[in-house]
Amino acid sequence: MKSLRLLLPVLLLAIFSTAQAEEVRIAIEGKYPPFSDVDAKGNLKGFDIDISQALCKEMKVECKLVKVDWDDLIPALQEKKVDAAVAMMSITEERKKQVDFTDRYANTPAFFFAKNKRVPYVFITPKRIAKMKIGVQADTTYDRYLTAKYSATSPITRYKNADEMYDGLSRNEVDMVMDDVVAGYYGFLQTPKGQGFELVGSSVVDPKFFGEGQGIALRKGNTALKSRLNTALAAILENGTYQEIQRKYFIFNIY
């Protein structure tokens, strides 16, 4: 009986430790407003951050947000530095060879951006903009699309992130850039840097390159977390949490 009393604190500590909230490490790029950005204090903010926290709350786990550069997102998953990546990553067959994806959590098309009236075409084709310089964020679906469709007729400049790409456009290093329509509209056109620029052409939709929308990337074979995230995503879409978050950033449905 005495030994049991002595063991009781140890048993309670073990139970308490086990009951501590599970932690899910989520990679966020932090350089893709309004989906992800950093505030003046260096804290992550944006749609991806709010969605991540809503999913973690639904799953009853602790969210640990980890800022990871775009090029390092998939390696970070594969090296088990993070458990998931919420970074508007398009679900494509090529990426499915490296990582698994949840159901889509957004579905936005690609678009070209250029100075006002520089590109007057309603429909942009490689022939129409031949020799014009195009900028793009490196190693993205937009990069792969432009390489396949436009590199034979136009020089392509690749930038490390969207900020650098739009800086290049502002400095006239390139004539136009391709990006996600929402990220480009809110993260560039609606900022002081984007004054004098516009969306040009029409939306670019090609399932071969842009897949079936944007999903949360996971390490290959992590079926348990994938199932939990899909269940949580369905729940926040059903109970209105997704729509509430969406209204903070956009005036239209991005799902």
Coordinates of C-alpha atoms in Angstrom, one line a residue:
M1 CA 0.0 0.0 0.0
K2 CA 2.8 2.3 0.9
S3 CA 4.7 1.5 -2.3
L4 CA 1.5 2.3 -4.3
R5 CA 1.2 5.7 -2.6
L6 CA 4.8 6.4 -3.6
L7 CA 4.2 5.4 -7.2
L8 CA 1.0 7.4 -7.5
P9 CA 2.7 10.8 -8.3
V10 CA 4.8 9.0 -10.9
L11 CA 1.7 7.4 -12.5
L12 CA -0.2 10.7 -12.4
L13 CA 2.8 12.5 -14.1
A14 CA 2.9 9.8 -16.8
I15 CA -0.9 10.2 -17.4
F16 CA -0.6 14.0 -17.5
S17 CA 2.3 13.9 -19.9
T18 CA 0.4 11.5 -22.2
A19 CA -2.6 13.8 -22.1
Q20 CA -0.6 16.8 -23.3
A21 CA -1.8 18.2 -26.6
E22 CA -0.3 16.6 -29.7
E23 CA 1.8 18.9 -31.8
V24 CA 1.5 19.2 -35.6
R25 CA 4.3 21.1 -37.3
I26 CA 3.1 23.0 -40.3
A27 CA 5.4 24.6 -42.9
I28 CA 4.3 28.1 -44.1
E29 CA 6.2 30.0 -46.8
G30 CA 5.5 33.5 -45.4
K31 CA 6.3 35.3 -48.6
Y32 CA 3.0 34.9 -50.5
P33 CA 0.5 37.5 -49.4
P34 CA -2.4 37.4 -48.7
F35 CA -2.0 33.7 -48.2
S36 CA 1.1 34.0 -46.0
D37 CA 3.2 36.9 -44.9
V38 CA 4.9 38.2 -41.8
D39 CA 3.9 41.3 -39.8
A40 CA 6.2 44.0 -38.4
K41 CA 7.1 41.8 -35.4
G42 CA 8.0 38.9 -37.7
N43 CA 4.9 36.8 -36.9
L44 CA 3.3 34.8 -39.6
K45 CA -0.1 36.1 -40.8
G46 CA -2.5 35.4 -43.7
F47 CA -5.2 33.0 -45.0
D48 CA -2.9 29.9 -44.8
I49 CA -2.1 30.6 -41.2
D50 CA -5.7 31.1 -40.1
I51 CA -6.8 27.9 -42.0
S52 CA -3.9 25.9 -40.4
Q53 CA -5.0 27.1 -36.9
A54 CA -8.6 26.3 -37.6
L55 CA -7.7 22.8 -38.8
C56 CA -5.6 22.2 -35.7
K57 CA -8.4 23.4 -33.4
E58 CA -10.8 21.0 -35.1
M59 CA -8.3 18.1 -34.7
K60 CA -7.7 19.2 -31.1
V61 CA -3.9 19.4 -31.6
E62 CA -1.3 22.2 -31.1
C63 CA -0.2 24.0 -34.2
K64 CA 3.5 24.8 -34.6
L65 CA 4.0 27.0 -37.6
V66 CA 7.4 26.8 -39.2
K67 CA 8.5 29.4 -41.8
V68 CA 10.1 27.5 -44.7
D69 CA 11.2 28.8 -48.1
W70 CA 9.3 27.5 -51.1
D71 CA 12.2 25.4 -52.4
D72 CA 12.6 23.7 -49.1
L73 CA 8.9 22.8 -48.4
I74 CA 9.0 19.3 -49.9
P75 CA 12.5 18.5 -48.6
A76 CA 11.4 19.6 -45.1
L77 CA 8.5 17.1 -45.3
Q78 CA 10.7 14.3 -46.6
E79 CA 13.3 14.9 -43.9
K80 CA 10.6 14.9 -41.2
K81 CA 11.3 18.5 -40.1
V82 CA 7.6 19.3 -40.5
D83 CA 4.4 17.2 -40.8
A84 CA 2.5 19.2 -43.3
A85 CA 2.9 22.2 -45.7
V86 CA 0.1 24.7 -46.1
A87 CA 1.4 26.9 -48.9
M88 CA -1.1 27.0 -51.8
M89 CA 0.7 24.1 -53.4
S90 CA -1.1 22.9 -56.5
I91 CA -2.0 19.2 -56.5
T92 CA -0.3 17.8 -59.6
E93 CA 0.7 14.3 -60.7
E94 CA 4.4 15.3 -60.7
R95 CA 4.2 16.4 -57.0
K96 CA 2.2 13.4 -56.1
K97 CA 5.3 11.3 -56.8
Q98 CA 7.1 13.2 -54.0
V99 CA 4.4 14.0 -51.4
D100 CA 0.8 13.1 -50.6
F101 CA -2.0 15.7 -50.6
T102 CA -5.2 16.3 -48.7
D103 CA -8.4 17.2 -50.5
R104 CA -8.1 20.7 -52.0
Y105 CA -8.5 23.7 -49.7
A106 CA -8.5 26.3 -52.5
N107 CA -8.8 26.4 -56.3
T108 CA -7.6 29.5 -58.0
P109 CA -6.4 30.0 -61.6
A110 CA -3.2 31.4 -63.0
F111 CA -3.0 34.9 -64.6
F112 CA -0.5 37.2 -66.3
F113 CA 0.3 40.6 -64.8
A114 CA 1.9 43.5 -66.6
K115 CA 2.0 47.3 -66.8
N116 CA -1.2 49.0 -67.9
K117 CA -1.9 48.7 -71.6
R118 CA 1.5 47.0 -72.3
V119 CA -0.2 43.7 -73.2
P120 CA -3.6 44.5 -74.9
Y121 CA -4.6 41.0 -75.8
V122 CA -7.7 39.3 -74.5
F123 CA -6.1 36.0 -75.2
I124 CA -2.4 35.6 -74.7
T125 CA -0.5 33.1 -76.9
P126 CA 3.3 32.5 -77.3
K127 CA 3.1 34.0 -80.8
R128 CA 1.4 37.2 -79.7
I129 CA 3.9 38.0 -76.9
A130 CA 7.0 36.6 -78.7
K131 CA 10.3 38.1 -77.4
M132 CA 8.6 39.7 -74.5
K133 CA 10.4 38.9 -71.2
I134 CA 8.4 36.8 -68.7
G135 CA 9.1 36.5 -65.0
V136 CA 8.0 33.7 -62.7
Q137 CA 8.7 32.2 -59.3
A138 CA 11.2 29.3 -59.8
D139 CA 10.2 25.7 -59.3
T140 CA 6.4 26.4 -59.3
T141 CA 3.7 25.1 -61.5
Y142 CA 3.7 28.5 -63.3
D143 CA 7.4 28.0 -64.0
R144 CA 6.8 24.5 -65.5
Y145 CA 3.9 25.8 -67.6
L146 CA 5.8 28.7 -69.0
T147 CA 8.9 26.5 -69.7
A148 CA 6.7 24.1 -71.7
K149 CA 4.6 26.7 -73.5
Y150 CA 6.6 29.9 -73.8
S151 CA 10.3 29.3 -73.5
A152 CA 10.7 28.8 -77.2
T153 CA 9.5 32.3 -78.1
S154 CA 10.1 34.4 -74.9
P155 CA 13.0 34.6 -72.5
I156 CA 12.0 33.6 -69.0
T157 CA 13.5 35.0 -65.8
R158 CA 13.1 32.9 -62.6
Y159 CA 12.9 34.5 -59.2
K160 CA 13.3 32.9 -55.7
N161 CA 10.0 34.2 -54.4
A162 CA 7.0 36.2 -55.4
D163 CA 8.3 39.4 -53.8
E164 CA 11.4 39.3 -55.9
M165 CA 9.4 38.6 -59.0
Y166 CA 7.1 41.6 -58.5
D167 CA 10.2 43.8 -57.7
G168 CA 11.6 42.6 -61.1
L169 CA 8.4 43.5 -62.8
S170 CA 8.4 47.0 -61.2
R171 CA 12.0 47.6 -62.3
N172 CA 11.1 46.6 -65.9
E173 CA 13.4 43.6 -65.8
V174 CA 10.6 41.7 -67.3
D175 CA 7.5 42.7 -69.3
M176 CA 5.0 40.5 -67.5
V177 CA 4.8 37.8 -64.9
M178 CA 2.6 34.8 -64.2
D179 CA 1.2 34.1 -60.8
D180 CA -1.9 32.9 -58.9
V181 CA -4.7 35.4 -59.7
V182 CA -5.6 35.9 -56.0
A183 CA -2.1 36.2 -54.7
G184 CA -1.2 38.6 -57.5
Y185 CA -4.4 40.7 -57.2
Y186 CA -4.3 41.1 -53.4
G187 CA -0.5 40.8 -52.8
F188 CA 0.6 43.0 -55.7
L189 CA -2.1 45.0 -57.5
Q190 CA -3.8 46.2 -54.3
T191 CA -0.6 47.5 -52.8
P192 CA 1.3 50.7 -53.6
K193 CA 3.9 48.7 -55.5
G194 CA 1.2 47.4 -57.9
Q195 CA -0.1 50.8 -59.0
G196 CA 0.1 51.1 -62.8
F197 CA -0.1 47.4 -63.3
E198 CA -3.0 45.1 -64.2
L199 CA -4.3 41.6 -64.9
V200 CA -3.8 40.9 -68.6
G201 CA -5.2 38.3 -70.9
S202 CA -7.6 35.7 -69.4
S203 CA -7.3 33.1 -66.7
V204 CA -4.9 30.2 -67.5
V205 CA -6.4 26.8 -66.6
D206 CA -4.5 23.7 -67.6
P207 CA -5.0 20.6 -65.4
K208 CA -1.8 19.0 -66.8
F209 CA 0.2 21.7 -65.2
F210 CA -2.0 23.3 -62.5
G211 CA -3.7 20.1 -61.3
E212 CA -7.0 20.0 -59.4
G213 CA -6.6 22.9 -57.0
Q214 CA -4.3 23.6 -54.0
G215 CA -4.0 21.1 -51.2
I216 CA -2.0 20.5 -48.0
A217 CA 1.2 18.5 -48.7
L218 CA 2.1 15.6 -46.5
R219 CA 5.0 13.2 -46.2
K220 CA 4.4 10.1 -48.4
G221 CA 2.4 7.4 -46.5
N222 CA 1.2 9.6 -43.6
T223 CA -2.3 8.4 -44.1
A224 CA -3.4 9.0 -40.5
L225 CA -2.7 12.7 -40.6
K226 CA -4.1 12.9 -44.1
S227 CA -7.4 11.4 -42.9
R228 CA -7.6 13.7 -39.9
L229 CA -6.9 16.8 -42.0
N230 CA -9.5 15.8 -44.6
T231 CA -12.1 15.3 -41.8
A232 CA -11.2 18.6 -40.2
L233 CA -11.3 20.4 -43.6
A234 CA -14.7 19.0 -44.3
A235 CA -15.9 20.1 -40.9
I236 CA -14.7 23.8 -41.2
L237 CA -16.3 23.9 -44.7
E238 CA -19.6 22.6 -43.2
N239 CA -19.7 24.7 -40.0
G240 CA -18.8 28.0 -41.7
T241 CA -15.3 28.5 -40.2
Y242 CA -13.7 28.3 -43.7
Q243 CA -16.1 31.0 -45.0
E244 CA -15.5 33.2 -42.0
I245 CA -11.8 33.1 -42.6
Q246 CA -12.2 33.6 -46.3
R247 CA -14.2 36.8 -45.8
K248 CA -11.3 38.3 -43.9
Y249 CA -9.1 38.2 -47.0
F250 CA -11.3 37.9 -50.2
I251 CA -14.5 39.3 -51.6
F252 CA -15.1 36.1 -53.6
N253 CA -15.1 32.4 -53.1
I254 CA -11.6 30.9 -53.6
Y255 CA -12.7 27.3 -52.9

